[in-house]
CSV table of C-alpha atoms and ligand atoms in Angstrom, one decimal:
chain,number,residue,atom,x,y,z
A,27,UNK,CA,0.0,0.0,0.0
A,28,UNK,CA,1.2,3.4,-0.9
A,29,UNK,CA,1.6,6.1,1.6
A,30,UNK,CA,-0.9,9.0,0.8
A,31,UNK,CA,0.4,12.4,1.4
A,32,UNK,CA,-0.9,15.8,2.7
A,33,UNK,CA,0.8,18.8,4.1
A,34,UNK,CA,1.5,20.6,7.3
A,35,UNK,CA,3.3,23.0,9.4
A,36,UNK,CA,3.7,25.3,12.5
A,37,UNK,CA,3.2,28.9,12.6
A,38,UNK,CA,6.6,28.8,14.4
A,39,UNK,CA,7.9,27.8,11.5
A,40,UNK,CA,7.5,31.2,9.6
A,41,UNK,CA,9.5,33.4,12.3
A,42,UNK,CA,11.9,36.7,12.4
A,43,UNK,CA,15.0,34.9,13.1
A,44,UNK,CA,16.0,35.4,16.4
A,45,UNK,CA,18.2,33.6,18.0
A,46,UNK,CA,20.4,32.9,21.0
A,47,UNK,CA,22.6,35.1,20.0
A,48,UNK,CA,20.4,38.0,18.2
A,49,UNK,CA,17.5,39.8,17.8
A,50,UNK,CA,15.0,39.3,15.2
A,51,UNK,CA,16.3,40.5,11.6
A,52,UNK,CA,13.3,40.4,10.0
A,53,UNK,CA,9.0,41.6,11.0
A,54,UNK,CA,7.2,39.7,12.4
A,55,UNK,CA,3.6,38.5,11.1
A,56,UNK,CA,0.7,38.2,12.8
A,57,UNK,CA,-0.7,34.8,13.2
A,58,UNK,CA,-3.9,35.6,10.9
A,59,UNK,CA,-1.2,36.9,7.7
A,60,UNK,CA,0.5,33.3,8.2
A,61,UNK,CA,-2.6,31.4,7.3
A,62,UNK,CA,-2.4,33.0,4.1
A,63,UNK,CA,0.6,31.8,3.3
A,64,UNK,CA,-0.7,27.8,3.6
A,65,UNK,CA,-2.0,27.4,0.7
A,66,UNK,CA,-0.3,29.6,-1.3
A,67,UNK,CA,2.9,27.1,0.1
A,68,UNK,CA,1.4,24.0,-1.1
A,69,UNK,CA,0.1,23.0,3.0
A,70,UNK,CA,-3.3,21.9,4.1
A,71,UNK,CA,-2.8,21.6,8.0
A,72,UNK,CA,-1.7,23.7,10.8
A,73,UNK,CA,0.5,22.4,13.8
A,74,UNK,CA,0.0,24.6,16.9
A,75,UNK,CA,1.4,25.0,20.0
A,76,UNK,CA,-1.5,25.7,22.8
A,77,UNK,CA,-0.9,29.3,22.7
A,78,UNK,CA,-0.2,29.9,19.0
A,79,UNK,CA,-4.2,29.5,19.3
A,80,UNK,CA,-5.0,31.0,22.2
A,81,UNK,CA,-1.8,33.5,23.3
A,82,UNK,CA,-1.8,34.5,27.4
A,83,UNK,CA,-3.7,31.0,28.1
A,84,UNK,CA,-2.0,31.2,31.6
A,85,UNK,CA,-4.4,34.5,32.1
A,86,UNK,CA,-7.8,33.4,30.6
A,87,UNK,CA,-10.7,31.4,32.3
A,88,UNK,CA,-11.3,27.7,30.7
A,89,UNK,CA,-14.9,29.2,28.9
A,90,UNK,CA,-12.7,32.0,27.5
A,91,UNK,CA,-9.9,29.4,26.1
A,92,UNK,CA,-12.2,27.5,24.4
A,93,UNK,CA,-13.9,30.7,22.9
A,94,UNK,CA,-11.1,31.9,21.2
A,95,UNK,CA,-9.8,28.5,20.2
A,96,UNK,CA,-13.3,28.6,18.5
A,97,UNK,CA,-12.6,32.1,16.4
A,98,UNK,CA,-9.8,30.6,15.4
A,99,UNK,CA,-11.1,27.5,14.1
A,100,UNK,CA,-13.6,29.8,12.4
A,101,UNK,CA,-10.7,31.5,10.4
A,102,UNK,CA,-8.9,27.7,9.7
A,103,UNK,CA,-12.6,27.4,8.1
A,104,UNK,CA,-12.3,30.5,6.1
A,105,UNK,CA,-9.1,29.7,4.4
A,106,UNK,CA,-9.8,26.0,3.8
A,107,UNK,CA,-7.3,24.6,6.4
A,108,UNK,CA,-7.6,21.8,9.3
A,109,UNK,CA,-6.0,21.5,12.7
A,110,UNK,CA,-3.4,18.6,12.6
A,111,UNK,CA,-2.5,18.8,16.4
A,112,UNK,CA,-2.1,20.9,19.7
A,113,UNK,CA,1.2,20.9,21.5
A,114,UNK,CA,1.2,22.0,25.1
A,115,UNK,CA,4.1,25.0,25.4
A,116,UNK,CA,5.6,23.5,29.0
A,117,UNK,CA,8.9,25.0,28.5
A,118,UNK,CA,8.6,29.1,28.6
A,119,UNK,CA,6.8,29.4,31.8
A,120,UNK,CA,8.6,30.0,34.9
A,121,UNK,CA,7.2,27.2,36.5
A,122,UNK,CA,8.8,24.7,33.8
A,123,UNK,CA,12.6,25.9,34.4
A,124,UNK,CA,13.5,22.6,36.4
A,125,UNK,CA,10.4,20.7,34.0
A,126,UNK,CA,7.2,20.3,33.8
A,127,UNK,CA,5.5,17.0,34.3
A,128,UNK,CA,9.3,16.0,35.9
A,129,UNK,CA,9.9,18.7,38.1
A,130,UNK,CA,10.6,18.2,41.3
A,131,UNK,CA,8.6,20.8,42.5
A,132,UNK,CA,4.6,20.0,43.2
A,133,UNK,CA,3.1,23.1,42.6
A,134,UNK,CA,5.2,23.2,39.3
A,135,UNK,CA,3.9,19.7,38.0
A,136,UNK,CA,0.9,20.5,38.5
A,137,UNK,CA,1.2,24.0,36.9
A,138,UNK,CA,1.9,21.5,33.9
A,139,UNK,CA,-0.9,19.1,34.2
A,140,UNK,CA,-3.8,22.3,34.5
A,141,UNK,CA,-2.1,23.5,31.2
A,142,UNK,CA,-2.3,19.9,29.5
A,143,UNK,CA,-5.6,19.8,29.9
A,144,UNK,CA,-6.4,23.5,28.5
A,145,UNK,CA,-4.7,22.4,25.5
A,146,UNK,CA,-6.8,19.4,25.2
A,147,UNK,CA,-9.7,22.1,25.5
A,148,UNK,CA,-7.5,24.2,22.7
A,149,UNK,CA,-7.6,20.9,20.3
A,150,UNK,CA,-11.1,19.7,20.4
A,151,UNK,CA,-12.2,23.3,20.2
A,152,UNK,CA,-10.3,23.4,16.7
A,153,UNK,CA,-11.5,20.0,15.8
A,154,UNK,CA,-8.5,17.5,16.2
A,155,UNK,CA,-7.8,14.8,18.4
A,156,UNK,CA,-3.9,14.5,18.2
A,157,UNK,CA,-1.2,16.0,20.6
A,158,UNK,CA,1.7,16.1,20.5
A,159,UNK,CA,4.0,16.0,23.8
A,160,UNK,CA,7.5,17.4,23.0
A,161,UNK,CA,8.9,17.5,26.4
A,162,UNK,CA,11.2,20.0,26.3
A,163,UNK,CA,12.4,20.1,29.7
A,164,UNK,CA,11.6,16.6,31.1
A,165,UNK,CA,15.4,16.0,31.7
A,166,UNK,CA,18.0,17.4,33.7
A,167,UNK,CA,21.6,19.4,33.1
A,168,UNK,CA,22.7,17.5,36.8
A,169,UNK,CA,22.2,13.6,36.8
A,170,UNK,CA,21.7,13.7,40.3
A,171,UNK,CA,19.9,17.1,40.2
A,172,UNK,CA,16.4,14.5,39.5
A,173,UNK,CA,15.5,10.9,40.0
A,174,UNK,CA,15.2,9.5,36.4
A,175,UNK,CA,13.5,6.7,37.6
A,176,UNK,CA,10.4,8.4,39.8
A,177,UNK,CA,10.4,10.6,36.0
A,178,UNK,CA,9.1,7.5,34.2
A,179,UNK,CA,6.3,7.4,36.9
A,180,UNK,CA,5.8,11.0,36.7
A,181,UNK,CA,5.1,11.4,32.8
A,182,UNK,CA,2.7,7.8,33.2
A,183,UNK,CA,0.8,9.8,35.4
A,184,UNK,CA,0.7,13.1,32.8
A,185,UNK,CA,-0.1,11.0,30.4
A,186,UNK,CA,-2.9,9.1,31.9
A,187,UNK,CA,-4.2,12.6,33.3
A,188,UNK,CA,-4.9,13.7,29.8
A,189,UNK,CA,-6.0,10.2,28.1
A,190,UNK,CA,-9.2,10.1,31.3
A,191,UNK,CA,-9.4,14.1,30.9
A,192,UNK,CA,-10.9,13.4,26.8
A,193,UNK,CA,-11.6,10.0,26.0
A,194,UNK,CA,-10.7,10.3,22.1
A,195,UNK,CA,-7.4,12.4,22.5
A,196,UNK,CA,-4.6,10.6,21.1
A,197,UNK,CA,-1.0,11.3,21.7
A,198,UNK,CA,2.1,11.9,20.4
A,199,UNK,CA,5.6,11.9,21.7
A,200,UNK,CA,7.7,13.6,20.1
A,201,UNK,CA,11.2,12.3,21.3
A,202,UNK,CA,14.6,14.4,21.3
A,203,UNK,CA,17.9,13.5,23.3
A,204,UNK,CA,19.2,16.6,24.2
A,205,UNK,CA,18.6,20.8,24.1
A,206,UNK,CA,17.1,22.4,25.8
A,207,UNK,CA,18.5,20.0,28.5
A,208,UNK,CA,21.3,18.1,28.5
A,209,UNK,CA,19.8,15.4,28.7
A,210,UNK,CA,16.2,13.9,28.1
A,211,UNK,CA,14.5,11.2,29.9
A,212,UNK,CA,12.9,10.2,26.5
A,213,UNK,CA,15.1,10.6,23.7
A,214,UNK,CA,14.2,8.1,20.9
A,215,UNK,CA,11.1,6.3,19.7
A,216,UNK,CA,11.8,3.2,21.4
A,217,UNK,CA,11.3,5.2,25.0
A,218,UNK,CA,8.4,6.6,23.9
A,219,UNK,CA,6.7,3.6,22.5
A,220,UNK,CA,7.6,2.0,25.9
A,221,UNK,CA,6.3,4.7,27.7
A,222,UNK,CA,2.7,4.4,25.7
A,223,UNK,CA,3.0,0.6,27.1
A,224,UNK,CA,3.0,1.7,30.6
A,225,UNK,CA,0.0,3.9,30.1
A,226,UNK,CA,-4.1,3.2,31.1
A,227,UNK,CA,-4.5,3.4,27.2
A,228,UNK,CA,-1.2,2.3,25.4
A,229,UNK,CA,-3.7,2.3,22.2
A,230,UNK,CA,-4.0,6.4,22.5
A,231,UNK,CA,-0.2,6.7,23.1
A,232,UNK,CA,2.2,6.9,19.6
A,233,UNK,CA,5.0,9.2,18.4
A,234,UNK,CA,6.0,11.9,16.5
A,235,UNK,CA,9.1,11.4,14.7
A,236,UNK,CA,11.4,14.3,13.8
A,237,UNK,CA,14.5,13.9,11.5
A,238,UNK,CA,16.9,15.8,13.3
A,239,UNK,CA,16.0,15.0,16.6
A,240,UNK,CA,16.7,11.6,15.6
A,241,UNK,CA,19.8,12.5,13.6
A,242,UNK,CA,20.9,14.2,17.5
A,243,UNK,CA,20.5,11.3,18.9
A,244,UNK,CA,22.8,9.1,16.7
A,245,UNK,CA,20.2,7.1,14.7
A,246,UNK,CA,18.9,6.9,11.4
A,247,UNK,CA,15.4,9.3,11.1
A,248,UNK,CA,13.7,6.6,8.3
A,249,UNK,CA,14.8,3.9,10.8
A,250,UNK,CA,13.0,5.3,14.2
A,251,UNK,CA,10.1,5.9,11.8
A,252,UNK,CA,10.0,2.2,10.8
A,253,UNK,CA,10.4,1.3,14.5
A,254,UNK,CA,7.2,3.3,14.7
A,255,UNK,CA,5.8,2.2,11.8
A,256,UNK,CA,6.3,-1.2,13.3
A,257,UNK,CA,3.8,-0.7,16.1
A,258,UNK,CA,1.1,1.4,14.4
A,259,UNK,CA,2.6,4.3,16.7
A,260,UNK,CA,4.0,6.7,13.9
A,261,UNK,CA,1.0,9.2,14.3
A,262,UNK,CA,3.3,12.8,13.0
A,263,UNK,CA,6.2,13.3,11.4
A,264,UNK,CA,8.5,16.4,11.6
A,265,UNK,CA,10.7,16.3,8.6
A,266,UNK,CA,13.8,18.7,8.5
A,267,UNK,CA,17.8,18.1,8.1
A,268,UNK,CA,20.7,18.3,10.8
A,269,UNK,CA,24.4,19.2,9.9
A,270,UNK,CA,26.1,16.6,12.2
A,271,UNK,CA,25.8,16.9,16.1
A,272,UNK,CA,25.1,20.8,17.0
A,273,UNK,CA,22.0,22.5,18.1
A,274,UNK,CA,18.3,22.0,16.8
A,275,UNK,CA,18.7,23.3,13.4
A,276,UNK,CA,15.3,22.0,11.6
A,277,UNK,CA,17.1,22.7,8.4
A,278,UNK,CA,15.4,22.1,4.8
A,279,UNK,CA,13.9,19.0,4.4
A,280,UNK,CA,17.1,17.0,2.2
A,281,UNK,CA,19.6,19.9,2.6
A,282,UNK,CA,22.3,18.1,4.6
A,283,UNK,CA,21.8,14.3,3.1
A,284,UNK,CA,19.5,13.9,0.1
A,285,UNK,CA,19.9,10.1,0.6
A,286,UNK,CA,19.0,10.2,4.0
A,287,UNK,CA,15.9,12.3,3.4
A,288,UNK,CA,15.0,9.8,0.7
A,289,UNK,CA,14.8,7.0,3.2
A,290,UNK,CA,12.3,8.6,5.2
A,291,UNK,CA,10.3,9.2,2.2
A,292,UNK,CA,10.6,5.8,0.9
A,293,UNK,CA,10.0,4.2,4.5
A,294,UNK,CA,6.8,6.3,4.8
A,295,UNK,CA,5.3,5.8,1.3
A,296,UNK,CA,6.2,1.9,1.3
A,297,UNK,CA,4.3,1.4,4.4
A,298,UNK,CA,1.0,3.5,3.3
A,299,UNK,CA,1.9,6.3,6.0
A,300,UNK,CA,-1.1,8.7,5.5
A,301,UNK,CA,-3.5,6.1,4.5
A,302,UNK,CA,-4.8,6.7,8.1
A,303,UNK,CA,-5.3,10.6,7.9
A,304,UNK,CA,-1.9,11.1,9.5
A,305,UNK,CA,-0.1,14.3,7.7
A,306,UNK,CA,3.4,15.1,6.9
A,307,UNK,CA,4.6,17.9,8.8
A,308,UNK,CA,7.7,19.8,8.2
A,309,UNK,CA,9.3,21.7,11.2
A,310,UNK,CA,11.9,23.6,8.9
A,311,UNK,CA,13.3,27.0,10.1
A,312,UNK,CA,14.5,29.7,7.9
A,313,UNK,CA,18.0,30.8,7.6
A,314,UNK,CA,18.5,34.0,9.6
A,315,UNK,CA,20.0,35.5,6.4
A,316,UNK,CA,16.5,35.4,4.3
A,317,UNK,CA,15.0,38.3,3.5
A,318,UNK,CA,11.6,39.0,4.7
A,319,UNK,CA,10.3,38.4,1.0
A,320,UNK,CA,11.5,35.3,0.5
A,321,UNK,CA,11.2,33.8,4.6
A,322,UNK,CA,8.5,31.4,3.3
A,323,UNK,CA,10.7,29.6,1.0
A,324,UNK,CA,11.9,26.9,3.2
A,325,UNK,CA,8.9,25.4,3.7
A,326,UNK,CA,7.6,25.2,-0.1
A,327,UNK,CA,11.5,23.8,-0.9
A,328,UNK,CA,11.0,21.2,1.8
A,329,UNK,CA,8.3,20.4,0.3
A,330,UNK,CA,9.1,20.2,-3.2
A,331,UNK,CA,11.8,17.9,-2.1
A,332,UNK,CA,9.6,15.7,-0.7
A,333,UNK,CA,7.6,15.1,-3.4
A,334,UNK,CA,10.4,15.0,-5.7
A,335,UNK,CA,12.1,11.7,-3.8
A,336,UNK,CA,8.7,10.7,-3.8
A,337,UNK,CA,8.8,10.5,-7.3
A,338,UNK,CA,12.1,8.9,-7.6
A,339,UNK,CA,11.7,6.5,-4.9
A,340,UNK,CA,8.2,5.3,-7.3
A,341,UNK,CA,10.2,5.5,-10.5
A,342,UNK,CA,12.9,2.4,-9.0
A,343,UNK,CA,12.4,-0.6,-10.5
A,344,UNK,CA,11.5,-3.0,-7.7
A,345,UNK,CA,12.1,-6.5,-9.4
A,346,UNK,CA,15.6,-5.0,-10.1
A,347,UNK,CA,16.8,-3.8,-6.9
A,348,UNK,CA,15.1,-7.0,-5.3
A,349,UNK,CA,17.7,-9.5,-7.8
A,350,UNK,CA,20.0,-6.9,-6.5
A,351,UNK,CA,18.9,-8.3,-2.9
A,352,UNK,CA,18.7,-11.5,-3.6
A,353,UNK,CA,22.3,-11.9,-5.6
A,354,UNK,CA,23.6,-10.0,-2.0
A,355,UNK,CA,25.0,-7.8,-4.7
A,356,UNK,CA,25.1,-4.3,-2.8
A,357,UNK,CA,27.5,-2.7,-4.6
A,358,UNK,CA,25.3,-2.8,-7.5
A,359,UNK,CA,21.8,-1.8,-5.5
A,360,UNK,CA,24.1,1.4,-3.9
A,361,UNK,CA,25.1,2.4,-7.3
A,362,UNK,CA,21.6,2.0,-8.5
A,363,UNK,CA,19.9,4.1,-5.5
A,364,UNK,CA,23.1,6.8,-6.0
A,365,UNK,CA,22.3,7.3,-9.8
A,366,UNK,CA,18.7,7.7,-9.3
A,367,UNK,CA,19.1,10.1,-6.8
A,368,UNK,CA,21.5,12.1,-9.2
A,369,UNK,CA,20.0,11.7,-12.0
A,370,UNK,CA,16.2,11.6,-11.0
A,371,UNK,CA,15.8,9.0,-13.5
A,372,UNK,CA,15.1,5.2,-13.9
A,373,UNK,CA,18.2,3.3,-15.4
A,374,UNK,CA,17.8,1.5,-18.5
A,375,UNK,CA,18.3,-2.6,-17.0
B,670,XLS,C1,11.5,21.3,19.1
B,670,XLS,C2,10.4,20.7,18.5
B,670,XLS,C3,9.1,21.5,18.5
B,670,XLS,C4,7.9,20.6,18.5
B,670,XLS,C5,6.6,21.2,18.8
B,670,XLS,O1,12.6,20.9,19.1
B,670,XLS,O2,10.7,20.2,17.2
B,670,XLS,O3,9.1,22.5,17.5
B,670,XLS,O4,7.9,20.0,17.2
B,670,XLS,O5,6.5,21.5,20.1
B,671,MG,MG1,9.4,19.2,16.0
């Protein structure tokens, strides 16, 4: 079965450029311009974050929350576009500095847990189901600053708070090894899946994979989505690139390693990823040298170069590369793979 594919992305992911070490180098634009910019991109879905619907959450009454999560999906409506998922933000307030569902402060956890569940309010308001955990700060710069072991216990219990809070929400890890923190009590897809396992409803527990947190933490992104794949658990994916072993750099999807990028496609599309409603999601940043004209452009490239392995990874010939296989001849099925990917197309037999 062939994956069937549909695209989405954050409103993050059209930004000014700050960063650590700067300010913003370009304007900024409002949340209602950026929808107009979807379609336009070639992108059918928006990600949020809980307050990339509903800013100053922290501030409004639950009624109110789900009012404005409303007017928003009222303008989704007007431009043609769905909700693909809410993401609790648990890593800005000051009550998340040591963590959020982790932390070893009570009144901070459960700072996290009321916020959880106004997301969940966020999401059905707009009409999805999915969420999607990133847990920035569940982790520690000090090993012995946390016990990693009562941790596990403490995100079951998150987890389980939200599962009985809406009976249909689903959710998505979305694992990463390292930055903000150090070091993340759930950095790959196998923790996560094992985490859904130790959850009231491991059925409503699956992952979101994204390429270069994978590529942070050593492994190969179209393998941890395979794992996924595996178990029915790859619910999201966050396709980007990574230049070796730095910070978070959510580059262009197929910037860094075209071959790697075709993996991913390939794994998704052999194994009918999308089939299921589930969207492909790029979490792609643009370079702080972009212009404000032309800011938009790394999403529509990472998205062209999605569809264009696509089209190569459909063009292979299958029987060939599978005598290829079979005749354990992999110098021939590497050359094969590394002229279609230069040439973009099929080689006579
Ligand atoms: C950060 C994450 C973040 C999530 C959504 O590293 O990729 O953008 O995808 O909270
Ligand atoms: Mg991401």
């Amino acid at each position: 079965m062939q994956g069937s594919f549909r695209f989405s992305f954050g409103p993050w992911n059209i930004h000014a450029g700050a960063d650590p070490f700067g300010p913003a180098v370009r304007e900024s634009i409002p949340f209602n311009k950026k929808l107009e910019y979807y379609k336009k991109l070639g992108f059918d879905a928006v990600q949020f974050h809980d307050d990339d619907a509903v800013p100053g959450l922290d501030h409004l009454k639950p009624a109110q929350i789900i009012a404005r999560a409303k007017a928003v999906k009222r303008a989704l409506e007007r431009h043609g576009l769905v909700a693909e998922f809410v993401a609790p933000r648990l890593w800005e307030d000051p009550r998340t500095v040591d963590g959020a569902y982790t932390s070893n402060d009570k009144a901070c956890r459960q700072y996290a847990l009321e916020r959880s569940k106004r997301a969940l309010d966020i999401a059905d308001a707009l009409g999805t189901e999915l969420i999607v955990l990133w847990l920035a700060r569940e982790g520690t710069y000090i090993r012995e600053a946390k016990d990693a072991r009562k941790a596990v216990d403490l995100l079951v219990e998150a987890i389980n708070d939200m599962l009985s809070y809406n009976a249909r929400v689903r959710i998505a890890i979305e694992p990463k090894p390292n930055e903000p923190m150090d070091q993340a009590y759930i950095p790959t897809a196998g923790h996560a899946i094992a985490l859904a396992s130790r959850t009231n409803d491991p059925a409503r527990v699956g992952v979101n994979i994204e390429s270069a947190h994978a590529i942070l933490a050593g492994l190969d992104p179209s393998d941890e989505m395979a794992f996924a794949l595996a178990f029915g658990k790859l619910w999201s994916v966050h396709l980007n690139d990574q230049n070796g072993l730095k910070f978070d750099e959510d580059k262009t999807f197929g910037s860094v390693d075209i071959r790697r990028a075709f993996n991913q496609v390939r794994v998704l599309d052999k194994h009918g990823y999308g089939q299921n409603g589930e969207w492909v999601g790029l979490d792609v940043k643009a370079m702080r040298t972009q212009k404000d004209e032309v800011a938009t452009r790394h999403l529509a490239n990472s998205r062209e170069m999605f569809l264009r392995l696509l089209e190569i990874s459909r063009s292979l010939d299958d029987d060939a590369l599978r005598r290829m296989i079979a005749e354990r001849d992999y110098e021939a099925l590497e050359i094969h793979i590394l002229r279609a990917l230069t040439s973009g197309r099929k080689r006579p037999k």
